[in-house]
Coordinates of C-alpha atoms in Angstrom, one line a residue:
Chain A
M233 CA -1.2 -19.4 -23.5
L234 CA -4.1 -16.4 -24.0
K235 CA -2.7 -15.3 -20.4
K236 CA 1.0 -15.4 -21.7
I237 CA 0.0 -14.0 -24.6
T238 CA -2.0 -11.3 -22.5
L239 CA 0.5 -10.7 -19.8
F240 CA 3.7 -9.9 -22.7
I241 CA 1.0 -7.2 -24.6
S242 CA 0.3 -5.6 -20.9
S243 CA 4.1 -5.1 -20.2
F244 CA 4.3 -4.0 -23.8
L245 CA 1.5 -1.0 -23.0
F246 CA 3.5 -1.2 -19.3
S247 CA 7.1 0.0 -20.9
I248 CA 5.1 2.5 -23.2
L249 CA 2.9 4.4 -20.8
F250 CA 5.7 4.4 -17.9
Y251 CA 9.8 3.7 -19.7
G252 CA 10.8 7.4 -18.6
K253 CA 8.1 9.8 -17.6
N254 CA 5.7 10.4 -15.0
I255 CA 2.4 10.4 -13.2
G256 CA -0.6 11.8 -15.2
L257 CA -2.7 10.4 -17.8
N258 CA -0.4 6.8 -17.9
Y259 CA -1.0 5.5 -13.9
L260 CA -5.0 5.8 -15.3
L261 CA -4.4 4.0 -18.3
F262 CA -2.9 1.7 -16.6
S263 CA -5.5 0.8 -14.0
I264 CA -8.0 0.6 -16.6
L265 CA -5.0 -2.1 -18.5
V266 CA -5.0 -3.9 -15.5
I267 CA -8.8 -3.8 -14.6
L268 CA -9.3 -5.4 -18.1
L269 CA -6.1 -7.8 -17.7
L270 CA -7.5 -9.1 -14.9
A271 CA -11.5 -9.5 -16.5
T272 CA -9.8 -11.3 -18.9
L273 CA -8.7 -13.6 -16.6
Q274 CA -11.4 -13.9 -14.4
P275 CA -14.2 -13.3 -15.7
K276 CA -16.6 -14.7 -13.5
K277 CA -15.1 -13.4 -10.6
F278 CA -16.3 -9.8 -11.7
K279 CA -19.6 -10.0 -11.8
T280 CA -20.4 -10.2 -8.3
K281 CA -21.0 -7.0 -6.7
K282 CA -17.8 -7.2 -4.2
I283 CA -15.1 -7.2 -7.4
L284 CA -17.5 -4.4 -9.1
I285 CA -17.7 -2.2 -5.6
R286 CA -14.0 -2.5 -5.7
T287 CA -12.5 -2.0 -9.3
L288 CA -15.1 1.2 -9.1
Y289 CA -13.2 2.2 -6.2
Y290 CA -9.7 1.8 -7.8
L291 CA -11.0 3.4 -11.8
A292 CA -12.0 5.8 -9.4
A293 CA -9.0 6.2 -7.5
S294 CA -6.8 6.7 -9.9
T295 CA -9.0 8.8 -12.0
F296 CA -8.2 11.5 -9.2
V297 CA -4.2 10.8 -9.6
F298 CA -5.0 12.1 -14.0
I299 CA -6.9 15.2 -12.3
Y300 CA -5.1 16.2 -9.1
N301 CA -2.2 14.0 -9.0
S302 CA -1.2 13.8 -6.0
S303 CA 1.1 11.6 -2.8
L304 CA -2.3 11.0 -1.1
S305 CA -4.8 10.4 -4.7
I306 CA -1.1 7.9 -5.8
F307 CA -1.5 5.5 -2.2
V308 CA -5.2 5.1 -2.4
S309 CA -5.6 4.3 -5.0
I310 CA -2.2 1.7 -4.5
V311 CA -4.6 0.7 -1.4
S312 CA -7.8 0.2 -3.6
L313 CA -6.2 -2.0 -5.9
F314 CA -4.2 -4.0 -2.5
A315 CA -7.8 -4.5 -2.4
L316 CA -9.2 -5.2 -5.5
L317 CA -6.6 -8.3 -5.8
G318 CA -7.5 -9.7 -2.2
A319 CA -11.0 -9.5 -2.8
L320 CA -10.3 -11.6 -6.7
P321 CA -9.4 -14.8 -4.4
T322 CA -12.1 -14.8 -1.0
F323 CA -15.4 -13.3 -1.3
K324 CA -16.1 -13.2 2.3
A325 CA -12.6 -12.0 4.1
S326 CA -12.8 -8.8 5.8
L327 CA -11.6 -5.4 4.6
Y328 CA -7.7 -6.1 6.6
V329 CA -7.0 -9.6 5.6
E330 CA -7.7 -8.3 1.2
F331 CA -5.5 -5.9 2.3
L332 CA -2.8 -7.8 3.5
N333 CA -3.7 -11.0 0.5
G334 CA -3.4 -8.3 -1.9
C335 CA -0.4 -6.5 -1.1
Y336 CA 1.1 -10.6 -0.9
T337 CA -0.5 -10.9 -4.8
A338 CA 0.9 -7.4 -5.5
I339 CA 4.9 -8.5 -4.5
A340 CA 4.8 -12.6 -4.3
S341 CA 2.4 -14.2 -5.9
S342 CA 4.7 -15.9 -9.0
F343 CA 7.5 -16.6 -6.3
T344 CA 4.5 -18.6 -5.0
N345 CA 2.9 -19.7 -7.6
Y346 CA 6.5 -21.2 -9.9
Y347 CA 7.0 -22.9 -6.0
H348 CA 3.4 -24.9 -6.5
H349 CA 4.1 -25.4 -10.1
M350 CA 7.8 -27.0 -9.1
L351 CA 7.0 -29.1 -6.2
E352 CA 4.1 -30.0 -9.0
E353 CA 6.4 -31.0 -12.0
T354 CA 8.3 -34.1 -11.9
E355 CA 11.6 -33.6 -15.0
A356 CA 9.6 -35.5 -18.0
V357 CA 6.9 -32.9 -17.3
K358 CA 9.0 -29.9 -17.0
K359 CA 10.9 -31.4 -20.5
K360 CA 7.1 -31.8 -22.3
N361 CA 6.1 -28.3 -21.0
I362 CA 8.3 -26.2 -22.6
N363 CA 7.6 -27.3 -26.2
Y364 CA 10.8 -24.9 -28.1
S365 CA 10.6 -25.5 -31.3
Y366 CA 6.3 -24.8 -31.1
W367 CA 8.1 -21.1 -29.5
I368 CA 10.6 -21.0 -32.6
K369 CA 7.8 -21.7 -35.1
T370 CA 4.8 -19.0 -33.1
I371 CA 7.4 -16.4 -32.8
G372 CA 9.8 -16.7 -35.2
I373 CA 8.2 -18.0 -38.5
P374 CA 5.7 -14.9 -38.5
I375 CA 8.4 -11.9 -37.9
L376 CA 10.8 -13.7 -40.5
I377 CA 7.8 -13.1 -43.0
V378 CA 6.3 -10.1 -42.3
G379 CA 9.4 -8.7 -42.6
I380 CA 10.6 -10.0 -45.9
F381 CA 6.8 -9.0 -46.7
I382 CA 7.4 -5.0 -45.5
L383 CA 11.3 -5.2 -47.1
L384 CA 8.5 -6.0 -50.8
Y385 CA 6.2 -2.9 -50.1
S386 CA 8.8 -0.4 -49.0
N387 CA 10.3 -1.9 -52.9
A388 CA 7.1 -1.4 -54.3
N389 CA 5.3 2.0 -53.0
P390 CA 7.0 5.2 -51.9
N391 CA 4.4 6.5 -50.1
F392 CA 5.1 3.0 -47.1
N393 CA 8.1 3.6 -47.1
R394 CA 8.1 6.2 -46.2
I395 CA 5.4 5.7 -43.8
V396 CA 7.7 2.7 -42.5
S397 CA 10.8 4.7 -41.9
T398 CA 9.2 6.8 -39.7
I399 CA 8.3 3.7 -37.5
D400 CA 11.4 5.1 -34.6
L401 CA 12.0 1.8 -32.0
S402 CA 15.9 3.5 -31.3
F403 CA 13.9 2.6 -27.3
I404 CA 13.8 -0.1 -27.7
N405 CA 17.7 -0.8 -25.2
L406 CA 19.0 -2.9 -22.4
K407 CA 17.5 -0.2 -19.7
W408 CA 13.8 -0.7 -21.7
V409 CA 14.2 -4.3 -22.1
L410 CA 15.2 -5.2 -18.5
F411 CA 11.3 -2.4 -17.1
T412 CA 9.8 -4.2 -19.4
L413 CA 10.1 -7.6 -17.3
L414 CA 9.8 -5.8 -14.3
G415 CA 6.8 -4.1 -15.8
Y416 CA 5.2 -8.7 -17.2
F417 CA 6.9 -9.5 -13.8
I418 CA 4.0 -6.9 -11.4
L419 CA 1.8 -8.1 -14.2
L420 CA 2.8 -11.2 -14.1
N421 CA 1.9 -11.4 -9.5
F422 CA -1.5 -9.6 -10.5
S423 CA -2.9 -11.8 -13.3
D424 CA -2.7 -15.1 -10.6
P425 CA -4.1 -13.3 -7.0
Q426 CA -2.9 -15.6 -4.0
T427 CA -3.5 -15.8 -0.1
I428 CA -1.6 -15.2 2.9
Q429 CA -3.2 -19.2 3.8
P430 CA -2.9 -19.7 7.8
L431 CA -4.4 -15.7 8.1
T432 CA -7.2 -15.9 5.8
Q433 CA -8.2 -19.5 7.3
M434 CA -8.4 -17.8 11.0
D435 CA -10.3 -15.1 9.4
S436 CA -13.0 -17.1 7.7
E437 CA -13.3 -19.2 10.8
T438 CA -13.6 -15.9 13.7
E439 CA -16.8 -14.5 13.4
N440 CA -17.8 -11.6 15.3
Q441 CA -20.4 -12.0 18.0
L442 CA -18.6 -13.6 21.2
D443 CA -18.6 -17.0 22.0
K444 CA -20.2 -17.7 25.3
S445 CA -18.6 -21.6 24.6
T446 CA -14.7 -20.9 23.9
I447 CA -14.7 -18.6 26.8
P448 CA -12.5 -20.5 30.0
M449 CA -14.9 -20.8 33.2
Q450 CA -14.6 -18.4 35.5
S451 CA -16.3 -19.5 40.0
S452 CA -18.7 -17.0 40.6
T453 CA -16.2 -15.1 43.9
S454 CA -13.5 -13.9 41.1
L455 CA -16.7 -13.0 38.2
L456 CA -17.8 -10.5 41.0
Q457 CA -14.1 -9.1 42.7
E458 CA -13.6 -8.2 39.0
N459 CA -17.0 -6.7 38.5
Q460 CA -16.3 -4.7 41.8
L461 CA -12.7 -4.0 39.8
G462 CA -14.6 -2.8 37.4
I463 CA -17.6 -0.4 38.9
I464 CA -15.0 1.5 41.2
L465 CA -11.9 1.9 38.2
L466 CA -14.9 3.2 35.6
I467 CA -16.1 5.8 38.2
S468 CA -12.6 7.1 39.2
L469 CA -11.3 7.4 35.1
N470 CA -15.1 8.8 34.8
L471 CA -14.5 11.6 37.6
L472 CA -11.3 12.4 36.5
I473 CA -12.3 12.6 32.7
G474 CA -15.2 14.8 34.5
F475 CA -12.6 16.9 36.1
F476 CA -10.1 17.3 33.5
L477 CA -13.3 18.2 30.7
T478 CA -15.0 21.2 33.2
T479 CA -11.1 22.8 33.6
D480 CA -10.9 22.4 29.9
L481 CA -14.3 24.1 29.4
F482 CA -13.7 27.3 31.2
Y483 CA -9.9 27.1 29.7
L484 CA -11.5 26.7 26.6
R485 CA -13.5 30.6 27.6
S486 CA -10.4 32.4 27.3
L487 CA -8.9 30.3 24.6
I488 CA -10.6 33.0 22.1
D489 CA -8.2 35.8 23.1
V490 CA -4.6 33.9 23.6
A491 CA -1.6 34.7 21.6
A492 CA -0.6 31.7 18.5
S493 CA 2.1 30.1 21.0
D494 CA -0.4 29.1 23.5
L495 CA -3.6 28.2 21.4
S496 CA -1.5 25.9 19.5
K497 CA 0.1 24.0 22.5
S498 CA -3.6 23.7 24.0
V499 CA -4.4 21.9 20.6
H500 CA -1.4 19.9 20.5
E501 CA -2.3 19.2 24.7
G502 CA -6.0 18.0 24.4
I503 CA -4.5 15.6 21.2
Y504 CA -1.8 14.1 23.3
A505 CA -4.5 14.5 26.1
L506 CA -7.4 12.2 23.6
I507 CA -5.2 10.0 22.4
T508 CA -3.3 8.5 25.8
S509 CA -7.2 8.9 26.5
L510 CA -8.4 6.9 23.9
I511 CA -6.0 4.6 24.0
F512 CA -6.8 3.8 27.5
A513 CA -10.5 3.5 27.3
I514 CA -10.9 0.6 25.0
I515 CA -7.5 -0.5 26.4
I516 CA -9.8 -1.3 29.1
I517 CA -13.5 -1.6 28.1
L518 CA -11.9 -4.4 25.9
Y519 CA -10.1 -6.4 29.5
F520 CA -13.4 -6.3 31.4
F521 CA -15.7 -7.1 28.8
R522 CA -13.6 -9.9 27.5
G523 CA -15.6 -12.9 28.6
N524 CA -17.3 -13.5 30.7
L525 CA -18.2 -10.2 32.4
N526 CA -20.6 -9.8 29.5
Y527 CA -22.9 -12.8 30.7
Y528 CA -23.2 -11.9 34.0
K529 CA -26.1 -10.7 35.2
K530 CA -25.4 -8.4 37.9
N531 CA -23.2 -6.4 35.0
Q532 CA -25.3 -3.4 34.0
H533 CA -23.6 -1.0 36.5
L534 CA -20.1 -1.5 34.4
K535 CA -21.8 -1.9 31.7
T536 CA -23.8 2.0 31.8
L537 CA -20.2 3.4 33.3
A538 CA -18.4 2.5 30.7
T539 CA -20.7 4.1 28.3
I540 CA -20.9 7.0 30.2
W541 CA -17.2 6.8 29.7
I542 CA -16.9 7.0 26.8
L543 CA -19.8 9.6 26.0
L544 CA -17.0 11.4 28.8
N545 CA -14.6 10.7 24.9
V546 CA -16.9 12.0 23.0
V547 CA -16.9 15.3 24.7
L548 CA -13.6 15.1 24.8
V549 CA -12.8 14.9 21.1
V550 CA -15.7 17.7 21.1
I551 CA -13.9 20.1 23.0
T552 CA -10.7 19.2 20.9
A553 CA -12.3 19.9 17.9
Y554 CA -12.8 23.2 18.5
K555 CA -10.2 23.7 20.3
N556 CA -8.9 22.9 16.3
Y557 CA -11.6 24.3 14.7
L558 CA -10.2 28.5 16.7
Y559 CA -6.6 27.3 15.4
V560 CA -7.6 27.5 11.9
T561 CA -10.1 30.4 12.0
H562 CA -7.0 32.3 12.8
Y563 CA -3.8 30.8 10.9
G564 CA -6.0 29.0 8.3
F565 CA -5.4 24.7 7.0
T566 CA -2.4 23.2 7.6
Y567 CA -2.2 19.1 6.8
K568 CA -1.7 18.7 11.0
R569 CA -4.7 20.8 11.0
I570 CA -6.7 18.7 8.6
G571 CA -4.9 15.8 10.1
V572 CA -6.3 16.9 13.6
F573 CA -10.2 16.6 12.3
I574 CA -9.6 13.2 10.4
Y575 CA -8.2 11.4 13.6
L576 CA -10.3 12.4 15.7
F577 CA -13.2 11.7 13.2
L578 CA -11.4 8.4 13.2
S579 CA -11.4 8.6 17.3
S580 CA -15.5 9.5 17.7
V581 CA -15.9 5.9 15.1
G582 CA -13.9 4.1 17.2
L583 CA -15.7 4.9 20.2
I584 CA -18.9 4.6 18.8
T585 CA -17.6 0.9 18.1
T586 CA -16.3 0.2 21.5
Y587 CA -20.2 1.3 22.3
I588 CA -21.6 -0.9 19.9
K589 CA -18.9 -3.7 20.4
V590 CA -19.9 -4.0 24.4
H591 CA -24.3 -3.4 23.9
A592 CA -24.1 -5.8 21.5
R593 CA -21.3 -8.9 22.9
Y594 CA -18.7 -8.1 20.0
N595 CA -15.1 -9.6 20.2
L596 CA -12.1 -7.3 19.1
W597 CA -12.3 -9.1 15.8
Y598 CA -15.8 -7.1 15.9
L599 CA -13.4 -3.6 16.4
L600 CA -10.3 -3.9 13.7
R601 CA -12.9 -5.5 11.1
K602 CA -15.5 -2.0 11.3
N603 CA -12.2 0.5 11.9
I604 CA -10.6 -0.5 9.2
H605 CA -13.4 -0.8 7.0
I606 CA -14.1 2.7 8.1
A607 CA -10.8 4.1 7.7
F608 CA -10.8 2.8 4.2
M609 CA -13.8 4.5 3.1
I610 CA -12.6 8.1 4.8
L611 CA -9.4 7.5 3.0
V612 CA -10.8 6.5 0.0
F613 CA -12.9 9.6 -0.5
S614 CA -10.3 12.1 0.6
S615 CA -8.5 11.6 -2.3
V616 CA -12.1 12.8 -3.8
V617 CA -10.9 16.7 -2.1
N618 CA -8.0 19.1 -3.9
W619 CA -6.9 19.4 -0.9
D620 CA -3.4 21.2 -1.6
Q621 CA -6.4 23.8 -3.4
L622 CA -9.1 23.7 -0.5
I623 CA -6.0 25.0 1.8
T624 CA -5.2 27.8 0.0
K625 CA -8.7 28.7 -0.8
Y626 CA -9.3 29.5 2.1
N627 CA -6.0 30.5 4.5
I628 CA -6.7 33.2 1.2
N629 CA -10.0 34.5 1.9
H630 CA -10.3 33.7 5.3
A631 CA -7.6 33.2 8.0
Q632 CA -6.8 35.9 9.5
I633 CA -3.5 35.9 9.4
T634 CA -1.7 34.2 5.7
D635 CA 1.4 32.0 6.0
I636 CA 2.6 32.6 2.0
D637 CA 5.2 30.4 2.5
Y638 CA 3.7 27.6 3.8
L639 CA 1.6 27.6 0.6
I640 CA 4.5 28.4 -1.7
N641 CA 5.9 25.8 -0.6
L642 CA 2.7 22.6 -0.9
S643 CA 2.4 21.2 -4.2
N644 CA 1.8 22.4 -7.9
N645 CA -2.1 22.6 -7.5
N646 CA -2.2 26.1 -5.6
V647 CA -0.7 27.8 -8.3
V648 CA -3.6 29.4 -10.1
E649 CA -5.0 30.7 -6.7
L650 CA -1.8 32.2 -6.0
K651 CA -0.8 33.9 -9.0
E652 CA -4.6 35.5 -8.8
Y653 CA -3.2 36.1 -5.0
V654 CA -0.2 37.8 -5.6
E655 CA -1.8 39.9 -8.9
N656 CA -4.3 41.0 -7.3
N657 CA -2.8 41.7 -3.0
K658 CA 0.4 42.9 -4.5
R659 CA 0.7 44.5 -0.5
K660 CA 0.4 41.7 0.8
T661 CA 3.1 39.3 0.2
T662 CA 7.1 40.5 0.5
K663 CA 8.5 41.0 -3.3
Q664 CA 10.1 37.2 -2.3
Q665 CA 7.3 35.7 -1.7
A666 CA 5.7 37.5 -4.7
E667 CA 9.0 36.3 -7.3
R668 CA 8.6 32.7 -5.7
I669 CA 5.2 32.5 -6.6
T670 CA 5.8 33.8 -10.7
K671 CA 9.0 31.3 -10.9
K672 CA 6.5 28.4 -9.7
Y673 CA 3.1 29.1 -12.0
L674 CA 6.2 29.9 -14.7
A675 CA 7.8 26.1 -13.8
Y676 CA 4.8 25.3 -13.9
T677 CA 3.2 26.6 -17.0
Q678 CA 6.7 24.9 -18.4
Q679 CA 6.2 21.7 -17.5
L680 CA 2.8 21.4 -18.7
N681 CA 3.7 22.7 -22.3
V682 CA 6.3 20.3 -22.5
N683 CA 4.4 16.9 -21.3
S684 CA 4.2 13.9 -23.5
W685 CA 0.8 12.0 -24.2
Q686 CA 1.6 9.0 -20.9
E687 CA 2.7 12.7 -19.0
F688 CA -1.1 14.9 -19.2
T689 CA -2.5 15.6 -16.6
Y690 CA -5.9 17.7 -16.1
D691 CA -4.1 20.5 -16.1
N692 CA -3.3 19.9 -19.3
L693 CA -6.5 20.5 -20.4
K694 CA -7.9 23.4 -17.9
I695 CA -4.2 25.1 -19.7
K696 CA -6.7 24.1 -23.4
K697 CA -9.2 26.2 -22.5
Chain B
M128 CA 24.3 -31.1 7.8
K129 CA 21.8 -30.9 5.0
T130 CA 20.6 -27.6 6.0
L131 CA 23.8 -26.3 6.3
S132 CA 23.8 -27.3 2.6
R133 CA 21.3 -26.9 1.1
T134 CA 22.2 -23.0 2.7
I135 CA 25.5 -23.3 0.7
V136 CA 23.3 -24.8 -2.6
T137 CA 21.0 -21.1 -2.0
A138 CA 23.3 -19.2 -1.7
A139 CA 25.3 -20.5 -4.7
K140 CA 22.3 -19.9 -6.6
A141 CA 20.9 -16.4 -5.4
A142 CA 24.8 -15.1 -5.6
L143 CA 24.4 -16.3 -9.7
L144 CA 21.7 -14.8 -9.7
A145 CA 21.6 -11.5 -8.6
S146 CA 25.4 -11.2 -10.0
F147 CA 23.8 -11.6 -13.3
L148 CA 20.8 -9.2 -12.7
L149 CA 23.6 -6.7 -11.5
S150 CA 25.6 -6.8 -14.5
L151 CA 22.4 -6.4 -16.7
A152 CA 21.3 -3.1 -14.4
I153 CA 25.1 -2.5 -14.9
R154 CA 25.0 -2.6 -18.6
A155 CA 21.9 -1.2 -19.2
L156 CA 23.8 2.1 -17.5
E157 CA 24.8 4.3 -19.9
S158 CA 28.0 5.8 -17.8
V159 CA 29.5 1.9 -17.2
N160 CA 33.2 1.4 -18.6
F161 CA 30.9 -2.2 -20.9
N162 CA 34.8 -3.5 -20.6
S163 CA 34.8 -3.1 -16.6
V164 CA 31.8 -6.0 -16.7
P165 CA 33.2 -8.2 -16.3
L166 CA 35.4 -8.0 -13.3
I167 CA 32.1 -6.2 -11.4
F168 CA 29.9 -10.0 -12.3
I169 CA 33.2 -12.0 -10.3
L170 CA 33.2 -8.9 -8.0
S171 CA 29.3 -9.2 -6.8
I172 CA 29.4 -13.0 -6.9
I173 CA 32.0 -13.0 -4.1
I174 CA 30.7 -10.3 -2.4
T175 CA 26.7 -11.6 -3.3
F176 CA 27.6 -15.1 -2.0
I177 CA 28.5 -13.6 1.8
I178 CA 25.4 -11.6 2.4
S179 CA 23.2 -14.2 0.3
F180 CA 25.0 -16.7 3.2
I181 CA 24.5 -14.6 5.5
M182 CA 21.3 -13.5 4.8
I183 CA 19.8 -17.4 4.7
L184 CA 21.9 -18.3 7.6
F185 CA 19.9 -15.6 10.1
T186 CA 16.3 -15.2 8.4
I187 CA 15.6 -18.2 6.7
V188 CA 17.1 -21.2 8.1
P189 CA 15.2 -20.4 11.4
I190 CA 12.1 -20.7 10.3
Y191 CA 13.3 -23.6 9.0
E192 CA 14.6 -25.4 11.9
L193 CA 12.4 -24.0 14.6
T194 CA 9.4 -25.4 13.3
P195 CA 10.4 -28.9 12.6
K196 CA 6.1 -30.3 12.6
L197 CA 4.9 -28.6 9.7
T198 CA 6.3 -30.0 6.5
V199 CA 8.7 -27.9 4.0
I200 CA 5.8 -27.1 2.6
Q201 CA 3.3 -26.4 5.4
K202 CA 6.8 -24.1 6.8
F203 CA 6.9 -21.9 3.1
N204 CA 2.7 -21.8 3.1
K205 CA 3.0 -20.0 6.0
Y206 CA 6.2 -18.0 6.3
F207 CA 7.0 -16.6 3.2
P208 CA 3.7 -14.7 2.8
L209 CA 5.3 -12.7 6.5
Y210 CA 8.2 -12.8 5.4
A211 CA 7.6 -11.4 2.2
I212 CA 6.3 -8.4 3.1
V213 CA 8.7 -7.4 5.1
F214 CA 11.0 -7.6 3.3
F215 CA 9.8 -5.3 0.4
L216 CA 8.4 -3.2 3.3
A217 CA 12.1 -2.9 4.6
C218 CA 13.3 -2.6 0.9
T219 CA 10.8 0.4 0.2
Y220 CA 12.1 1.5 2.4
I221 CA 14.8 2.6 1.6
I222 CA 14.0 3.4 -1.9
W223 CA 12.0 6.1 -0.7
N224 CA 15.0 7.0 2.2
Q225 CA 17.1 7.5 -0.7
N226 CA 15.0 9.4 -3.2
F227 CA 14.7 6.6 -5.7
D228 CA 18.3 8.0 -6.4
A229 CA 18.9 4.3 -9.8
I230 CA 21.1 2.2 -7.6
T231 CA 19.9 2.4 -5.0
N232 CA 16.5 0.9 -6.5
I233 CA 18.7 -1.4 -9.0
I234 CA 20.6 -2.9 -6.2
F235 CA 17.1 -3.8 -4.0
I236 CA 14.8 -4.1 -6.4
I237 CA 17.6 -7.0 -7.5
A238 CA 18.1 -8.0 -3.1
Y239 CA 14.2 -8.4 -3.3
I240 CA 14.2 -10.7 -6.3
T241 CA 17.0 -12.9 -5.3
A242 CA 15.8 -13.5 -1.5
M243 CA 12.6 -14.0 -2.9
Q244 CA 14.0 -16.8 -5.6
S245 CA 16.0 -18.2 -2.6
W246 CA 13.0 -19.5 -0.2
V247 CA 12.0 -21.1 -3.7
W248 CA 14.9 -22.5 -3.5
F249 CA 16.3 -23.0 -0.9
F250 CA 12.5 -25.1 -0.1
K251 CA 12.4 -26.8 -2.4
E252 CA 11.3 -30.8 -2.0
N253 CA 11.8 -33.5 -4.3
K254 CA 8.2 -35.3 -5.0
K255 CA 9.5 -38.6 -2.9
N256 CA 9.8 -35.9 0.2
I257 CA 6.3 -35.2 -0.8
E258 CA 5.0 -37.8 -1.3
K259 CA 6.0 -39.6 2.0
N260 CA 5.0 -36.3 4.1
E261 CA 1.4 -36.9 2.6
N262 CA 1.7 -41.4 3.7
N263 CA 2.8 -40.0 6.9

């Protein structure tokens, strides 16, 4: 009963917050509503550290939706919500399982519940469960009596009548009702988190450590041959990457004065080479260290060669990062260039976890779990940054060449910086660009002024100051 | 034969549900002439029955038929989450690709709800069969 009333009120609030509105303060308020709903329905689970941390992530990400209103912050907030919903029914699951469980809960939990509920019920129970007269009494009678009293009080008191007549319920129409039902469906899904049973079970049964007893037996000759193959292959690959890096270092010295197109080509080719190299490196290492070779007494050389190869790949990451840095100092930041830095960072993490996997005898699941966890942390922290503002400030103040058209096409988070730039540097922008910036600024400030309270963003507060 | 009858019954229920939701959604759109709603309902029943039948036949029936070792409930528990996630992603992609156009939103939200409910109807098992499976 408590659940039904809570969901009913929450779906009504959902409509008030989102019906015909853009994203803004409403998103943050909805997140608080979801947290309150979950905490009301599952209070015990909200006393655990893990759930509290997940809640904090979700709340922080939703706060950044209010502050920046960017697609990235919305995406991070949704991912954080999935992590929270997925963590509720399973305390020990891996993060990727929690995401999938959370995603499943958010989109289809009510259907699963309905299915299981339907199987359990007999016809007699069904009839007993739907007590129509109870619902008519509980909802109908209070509404009727309150309505009669409102009419009586309105006639008795002109002030009361005036206030009552100002209540506008014209927004309630079929579209609004359907929207509220959609809200009810979403919140109903959230209210009873589910798990993907086979996946959750498999995850809980799989440890990070390699299990020697589950590895198929291999003859000593076969092991020796595999070890030799690994050594020969890794020596060849190390020599090849070593030669590539030497030539690349020489090329790097000449890069400072090259044209933009050459620098761009060099960075992009470096990235493609790096992606291929890293994928192969990890696949080959995982292949050789998949089973018995981990416990082979003479695997020391193979381990050393694998470590050298990982190190050389890290050098490749550093060189490519430096090329990207040169590119950024010349031509400024873009999302793609920031993406390259993030990719390079994640690659380094992947290489380090592969190194740990080899030396600590972990399995593939360890790599998957750790890397997804780190990627999630980076994603959460990336929503803290106002990227459009950062790109604009850097490109205007530090880059040697500034692509103003690119900056104009970014979101509204950089309008203030662009406006100041065009006012202080009239010679550096064309007339058309200056007009576009002014138009963007005016459109945004106008939009902020007409925002309803649900659509309020942090910029509304700044404008008031 | 049993599977075919399940398919037809589920497709019929799905067609009714989808048509009902579609009529409601169309009624909610202020630009539509109210007199045309009954006609749309009848037309949509025929069209959605055909679409539902084909969808069930090609996406749900193979899962139901190709896993004979599992009970109906086990089949549902094992494959429904995967189906739900894939179907949801596909619908979201189409909606996003059409720039959140109102008509596309309505069609694919209804398609998603109908597909999920079709699973529930298709995998519905009576109490006797459940007890029989549990005893086995």
